[in-house]
XYZ file of C-alpha atoms in Angstrom:
412
model
C -9.200 -4.632 -0.276
C -8.692 -2.404 -3.283
C -12.431 -1.858 -3.779
C -12.784 -0.672 -0.197
C -9.770 1.668 -0.262
C -10.785 3.085 -3.664
C -14.303 3.801 -2.363
C -13.023 5.356 0.875
C -10.658 7.640 -1.035
C -13.460 9.096 -3.135
C -15.875 9.307 -0.205
C -13.406 11.330 1.873
C -11.264 13.186 -0.675
C -13.803 13.735 -3.441
C -13.206 13.405 -7.156
C -9.412 13.275 -7.080
C -7.309 11.537 -9.753
C -6.315 8.070 -8.537
C -3.761 5.861 -10.252
C -3.023 2.258 -9.282
C 0.603 1.160 -9.623
C 0.966 -2.539 -10.362
C 2.440 -5.087 -12.763
C 0.964 -6.153 -16.071
C -0.079 -9.501 -14.580
C -2.462 -7.673 -12.213
C -3.948 -5.279 -14.775
C -7.029 -7.320 -15.663
C -7.712 -8.199 -12.034
C -7.629 -4.502 -11.077
C -9.988 -3.562 -13.922
C -12.439 -6.298 -12.884
C -12.380 -4.928 -9.325
C -12.555 -1.191 -10.086
C -13.967 -0.940 -13.612
C -12.619 -0.179 -17.063
C -11.981 3.533 -16.409
C -9.490 3.185 -13.546
C -6.025 4.608 -14.285
C -3.229 2.039 -13.993
C 0.513 2.677 -14.186
C 1.984 -0.623 -15.366
C 5.495 -1.557 -14.336
C 7.264 -3.328 -17.225
C 9.221 -5.274 -14.589
C 9.323 -5.475 -10.795
C 11.928 -3.031 -9.451
C 10.672 -2.200 -5.921
C 8.641 0.754 -4.690
C 10.810 3.720 -5.703
C 10.624 3.031 -9.468
C 6.930 2.099 -9.181
C 6.018 5.354 -7.419
C 8.145 7.376 -9.831
C 6.385 5.760 -12.794
C 2.944 6.484 -11.305
C 3.898 10.125 -10.648
C 5.056 10.591 -14.240
C 1.775 9.015 -15.388
C -0.164 11.635 -13.420
C 2.017 14.449 -14.758
C 2.174 13.473 -18.428
C -1.088 11.577 -18.949
C -3.412 13.428 -16.565
C -1.894 16.898 -16.567
C -1.144 17.191 -12.853
C 0.962 20.292 -12.239
C 4.324 20.285 -10.485
C 2.770 22.147 -7.528
C 0.091 19.549 -6.829
C 0.394 17.145 -3.913
C 1.052 13.487 -4.639
C -0.223 11.084 -1.961
C 1.154 7.537 -1.932
C -0.527 4.782 0.064
C -0.752 0.978 0.071
C -3.980 -0.773 -0.936
C -3.932 -3.227 1.987
C -4.660 -0.719 4.757
C -7.817 -1.476 6.762
C -8.751 1.779 8.484
C -11.596 4.025 9.523
C -12.594 7.441 8.168
C -10.014 9.299 10.273
C -7.208 7.663 8.272
C -8.434 9.385 5.115
C -8.990 12.691 6.933
C -5.308 12.457 7.924
C -4.452 12.282 4.212
C -6.103 15.699 3.858
C -3.939 17.046 6.696
C -0.854 15.706 4.935
C -1.889 17.508 1.747
C -2.348 20.744 3.676
C 1.073 20.378 5.297
C 2.734 19.912 1.900
C 0.929 22.876 0.365
C 1.806 25.073 3.373
C 5.499 24.268 2.866
C 5.886 22.447 6.187
C 8.346 19.958 4.633
C 9.366 18.450 1.302
C 8.182 15.028 2.502
C 5.293 14.410 4.899
C 4.623 10.942 6.353
C 1.717 9.439 8.215
C 2.698 8.065 11.609
C 0.313 5.437 12.987
C -0.076 5.097 16.737
C 1.191 1.622 17.710
C -1.088 -0.710 19.623
C 1.657 -3.194 20.554
C 5.459 -3.568 20.123
C 5.450 -5.062 16.619
C 8.645 -6.344 15.019
C 7.184 -6.408 11.504
C 6.765 -2.637 11.010
C 9.186 0.227 10.573
C 9.086 3.012 13.157
C 9.173 6.819 12.917
C 10.780 8.498 15.920
C 9.647 12.134 16.227
C 11.634 14.866 17.867
C 10.969 14.627 21.608
C 8.194 16.468 23.421
C 5.935 17.308 20.522
C 2.167 17.377 20.892
C 1.101 19.157 17.704
C -0.708 17.621 14.755
C 2.478 18.041 12.691
C 5.718 16.640 14.112
C 9.334 16.918 13.096
C 11.033 13.571 12.482
C 14.208 12.633 14.339
C 15.055 9.263 12.730
C 13.696 5.907 11.476
C 14.068 2.337 12.709
C 13.393 -0.503 10.271
C 11.668 -3.610 11.721
C 13.301 -3.792 15.163
C 13.269 -6.689 17.606
C 10.323 -6.853 19.999
C 12.614 -5.669 22.822
C 13.717 -2.668 20.772
C 10.099 -1.993 19.773
C 9.168 -1.727 23.468
C 11.851 0.942 23.868
C 10.600 2.800 20.799
C 7.038 2.872 22.142
C 8.355 4.368 25.410
C 10.033 7.074 23.291
C 6.722 7.940 21.592
C 7.571 6.364 18.224
C 4.930 5.718 15.560
C 4.536 2.928 13.029
C 5.496 3.824 9.486
C 2.367 2.953 7.482
C 3.977 3.564 4.095
C 1.923 6.706 3.416
C 3.810 9.635 1.867
C 2.924 13.111 0.587
C 5.063 15.483 -1.474
C 4.791 17.941 -4.334
C 4.985 16.510 -7.830
C 8.028 18.681 -8.577
C 9.968 17.144 -5.679
C 9.811 13.620 -7.092
C 10.227 14.647 -10.732
C 13.484 16.415 -9.784
C 14.731 13.167 -8.248
C 13.764 11.184 -11.361
C 15.872 13.652 -13.393
C 18.947 12.261 -11.665
C 18.370 9.129 -13.738
C 16.674 10.463 -16.875
C 14.494 13.274 -18.165
C 10.845 12.417 -17.325
C 9.621 13.266 -20.818
C 6.541 11.051 -20.744
C 5.027 7.969 -19.158
C 5.911 5.932 -22.271
C 9.526 7.156 -22.124
C 9.906 6.185 -18.447
C 8.457 2.741 -19.167
C 10.903 2.202 -22.027
C 13.829 3.188 -19.780
C 12.479 1.697 -16.558
C 15.605 -0.385 -15.968
C 17.657 2.806 -15.490
C 15.796 3.628 -12.270
C 17.474 2.391 -9.098
C 15.954 -0.898 -7.884
C 15.309 0.144 -4.295
C 12.474 0.902 -1.895
C 10.965 4.392 -1.732
C 11.908 4.586 1.956
C 15.607 3.971 1.336
C 15.929 6.026 -1.864
C 13.824 9.044 -0.880
C 12.457 9.167 2.658
C 15.582 8.342 4.645
C 17.754 10.701 2.584
C 15.353 13.651 2.711
C 16.526 16.645 4.751
C 13.078 18.238 5.055
C 10.642 15.755 6.537
C 7.648 15.865 8.879
C 4.975 13.508 10.193
C 1.226 13.802 10.697
C 0.075 11.379 13.437
C -2.962 9.138 13.088
C -4.488 7.742 16.278
C -7.381 5.669 14.951
C -7.984 2.045 14.004
C -5.539 0.631 11.435
C -4.557 -2.830 10.283
C -2.049 -3.844 7.651
C -3.752 -6.648 5.744
C -0.499 -7.608 4.060
C -0.217 -10.775 6.176
C -2.599 -13.657 6.686
C -2.547 -13.048 10.431
C -3.981 -9.534 10.158
C -6.319 -10.501 7.322
C -7.857 -13.172 9.553
C -8.574 -10.500 12.165
C -11.145 -8.878 9.850
C -12.676 -12.044 8.381
C -16.235 -12.612 9.544
C -16.061 -16.421 9.244
C -13.381 -18.902 10.221
C -13.810 -20.872 6.985
C -14.227 -19.883 3.349
C -14.885 -22.260 0.465
C -15.239 -26.053 0.543
C -14.040 -26.706 4.112
C -14.842 -29.468 6.604
C -13.729 -28.297 10.049
C -13.621 -30.911 12.813
C -12.761 -31.368 16.462
C -10.062 -29.495 18.335
C -9.994 -26.405 16.104
C -9.002 -23.218 17.907
C -8.477 -19.746 16.395
C -7.810 -21.333 12.991
C -8.860 -20.014 9.584
C -9.179 -22.214 6.504
C -9.573 -20.564 3.084
C -10.122 -22.946 0.180
C -10.421 -21.767 -3.444
C -10.126 -25.296 -4.861
C -12.974 -27.508 -6.059
C -11.943 -30.314 -3.703
C -12.558 -30.310 0.067
C -10.056 -29.336 2.725
C -10.542 -31.245 5.994
C -8.929 -29.705 9.083
C -8.736 -31.183 12.599
C -7.041 -30.233 15.854
C -5.320 -27.060 14.634
C -4.629 -24.090 16.896
C -3.658 -20.569 15.764
C -3.118 -21.752 12.199
C -3.934 -20.437 8.705
C -4.599 -22.902 5.884
C -4.973 -21.279 2.451
C -5.450 -23.430 -0.651
C -5.640 -22.097 -4.210
C -4.585 -23.311 -7.681
C -1.116 -21.796 -7.210
C -0.331 -23.713 -4.012
C -1.249 -24.544 -0.428
C -0.074 -22.607 2.618
C -0.109 -24.035 6.142
C 1.352 -21.728 8.770
C 1.092 -20.790 12.392
C -0.466 -17.330 12.350
C 2.433 -15.438 13.876
C 4.844 -16.895 11.286
C 2.641 -15.877 8.328
C 4.499 -12.564 8.005
C 7.624 -14.512 6.963
C 6.026 -16.042 3.865
C 7.617 -13.767 1.238
C 11.156 -15.166 1.421
C 9.803 -18.696 0.934
C 7.395 -17.859 -1.873
C 10.286 -16.154 -3.700
C 11.920 -19.590 -3.924
C 9.027 -20.953 -6.008
C 9.508 -20.769 -9.765
C 6.124 -21.645 -11.247
C 3.831 -20.114 -13.846
C 0.469 -18.788 -12.593
C -2.073 -21.597 -12.343
C -5.044 -19.218 -12.152
C -5.537 -15.705 -13.512
C -8.460 -13.297 -13.589
C -8.691 -11.374 -16.848
C -10.993 -8.661 -18.165
C -12.853 -11.269 -20.190
C -13.172 -13.807 -17.360
C -10.622 -16.212 -15.904
C -8.602 -19.319 -16.598
C -7.304 -22.203 -14.511
C -4.474 -24.541 -15.521
C -5.616 -28.152 -15.222
C -2.549 -30.023 -16.445
C 0.949 -29.540 -17.866
C 3.049 -32.241 -19.514
C 6.512 -32.328 -21.055
C 6.322 -35.269 -23.450
C 10.091 -35.645 -23.857
C 10.097 -35.445 -27.665
C 10.307 -31.665 -27.798
C 6.536 -31.379 -27.431
C 4.689 -29.971 -24.453
C 1.001 -29.723 -23.641
C -0.986 -27.453 -21.359
C -4.666 -27.860 -20.519
C -6.762 -24.940 -19.267
C -10.336 -24.298 -18.243
C -11.469 -20.889 -19.541
C -14.567 -19.103 -18.278
C -15.590 -16.185 -20.521
C -18.162 -13.727 -19.224
C -21.265 -12.871 -21.301
C -20.498 -10.210 -23.896
C -16.742 -10.521 -23.381
C -14.198 -11.876 -25.848
C -10.553 -12.865 -26.131
C -8.220 -10.743 -28.226
C -7.878 -11.680 -31.909
C -4.552 -13.514 -31.766
C -2.203 -16.141 -33.156
C 0.566 -18.346 -31.771
C 3.809 -19.231 -33.509
C 4.882 -22.243 -31.472
C 1.731 -24.165 -30.653
C -1.570 -25.556 -31.903
C -4.743 -25.364 -29.828
C -7.920 -27.375 -29.445
C -10.981 -25.696 -27.966
C -13.862 -27.787 -26.638
C -17.018 -25.996 -25.513
C -18.274 -27.620 -22.312
C -21.063 -25.141 -21.519
C -22.644 -21.956 -22.813
C -22.979 -20.374 -26.241
C -20.947 -17.908 -28.261
C -19.046 -17.245 -31.487
C -15.609 -18.347 -32.650
C -13.627 -16.604 -35.385
C -10.906 -18.469 -37.300
C -8.899 -16.450 -39.819
C -11.761 -14.002 -40.285
C -14.589 -16.550 -40.521
C -17.136 -16.703 -37.689
C -19.405 -19.520 -36.545
C -21.714 -20.089 -33.594
C -20.649 -22.582 -30.942
C -22.400 -24.344 -28.108
C -21.839 -27.238 -25.722
C -19.972 -30.102 -27.395
C -18.503 -28.099 -30.286
C -14.779 -28.400 -30.985
C -12.424 -25.997 -32.817
C -8.958 -26.978 -34.094
C -6.592 -23.996 -34.237
C -3.305 -24.473 -36.077
C -0.303 -22.315 -35.270
C -0.295 -18.983 -37.145
C -4.115 -19.163 -37.420
C -5.768 -15.985 -36.137
C -8.576 -16.754 -33.727
C -10.840 -15.420 -31.015
C -14.023 -16.309 -29.170
C -16.908 -14.200 -27.865
C -19.377 -15.358 -25.217
C -23.123 -14.878 -25.625
C -23.786 -16.567 -22.281
C -21.315 -17.766 -19.649
C -18.979 -19.757 -21.874
C -16.771 -22.557 -20.544
C -13.967 -23.892 -22.750
C -11.350 -26.576 -22.301
C -8.247 -25.380 -24.133
C -5.432 -27.825 -24.952
C -2.182 -26.254 -26.135
C 0.339 -28.517 -27.921
C 3.734 -27.418 -29.205
C 7.387 -26.674 -28.540
C 6.385 -23.746 -26.341
C 3.215 -23.345 -24.267
C 3.781 -19.992 -22.578
C 1.698 -16.835 -22.229
C 4.390 -14.935 -24.152
C 3.735 -16.795 -27.425
C 1.017 -14.478 -28.629
C 0.572 -11.827 -31.308
C -2.565 -9.679 -31.212
C -4.517 -8.085 -34.063
C -7.503 -5.782 -34.382
C -10.896 -7.372 -35.011
C -14.457 -6.112 -35.087
C -17.304 -8.482 -34.303
C -19.597 -6.149 -36.193
C -20.103 -7.130 -39.853
C -18.278 -10.440 -39.445
C -18.271 -13.118 -42.146
C -20.176 -16.182 -40.966
C -19.540 -19.722 -42.111
């Protein structure tokens, strides 16, 4: 999704500065999708969309030199739309620069009375390409949505445009936006609230640019399935009685599905989802109840998958991972204070450094890494490791990083 939106932005709006707002856990995944040079504003903690957008705006102002008079466009990455959607972004920019309103929204023409979207109700009897906004309705019932469509309401697609100065002045209510680093350090002082509630619905100068083309919000499995070319993905055995059912399997074991109608089955290392398609939009409140560490993560150097976790009951814990390191990539030079590690090379070739000493490794080699021992590994070819962590703590937070140059290393 993010590759497509990133490409469409540059194809339609030219060489504009783009910053991705996300959490630290997604940083490496974003860089693998968009490249090393993409700008990322990293939230130190999750505090909803108002703080995230404020942080990204300060990043553009302090790190990329965007002036207070420039237009800031905010949009989600899960929009599936045609070229006209991005041409509408240009119209929103023009409206902001012409002083039409402090805040300009994109209104998306509804195709059915949806209960899962917010609605923008324009002032009655407007036919221009820029409409005044009367009021908002947040996720109405289907019956109410039918009424809103009769009134000429539009879906709120979460796309906003405003001048940099407008948002920076709002941030000043909480703190002086001295720099991106300063805002990150004081991030907890920003109100934990959505951008709509904090900014949009309290703004006295607001307008809407309508968009009438194709648009899908791929934020739910139901809408994502609408744009999938195949019913199945991954190791799937689909049998009799299947009707309008999608099965997505990222596991190494098969998923067998029979007799399912209007269902999504999604299996990955972090869990398995089975839902009727219409109910898939309700998943968030249930996922929020799950307290579990990530079982799979994509990183800049490759990826890892958790194979096993054990609490041995004597104060010791163990965690087993499968690491895949891409050719030419390496882990950071690091140490751990609360655990030992054992690395077993199961495929590929590379180099391991232990406390400054480097040796070649290949399939079958084993490295024993005591706590407080600095270590790293670099892949020459696709390198597969089994990593066993043993200690009082086996978390991703138990890590201290150091600088290391693979050039001029000392070999054993």
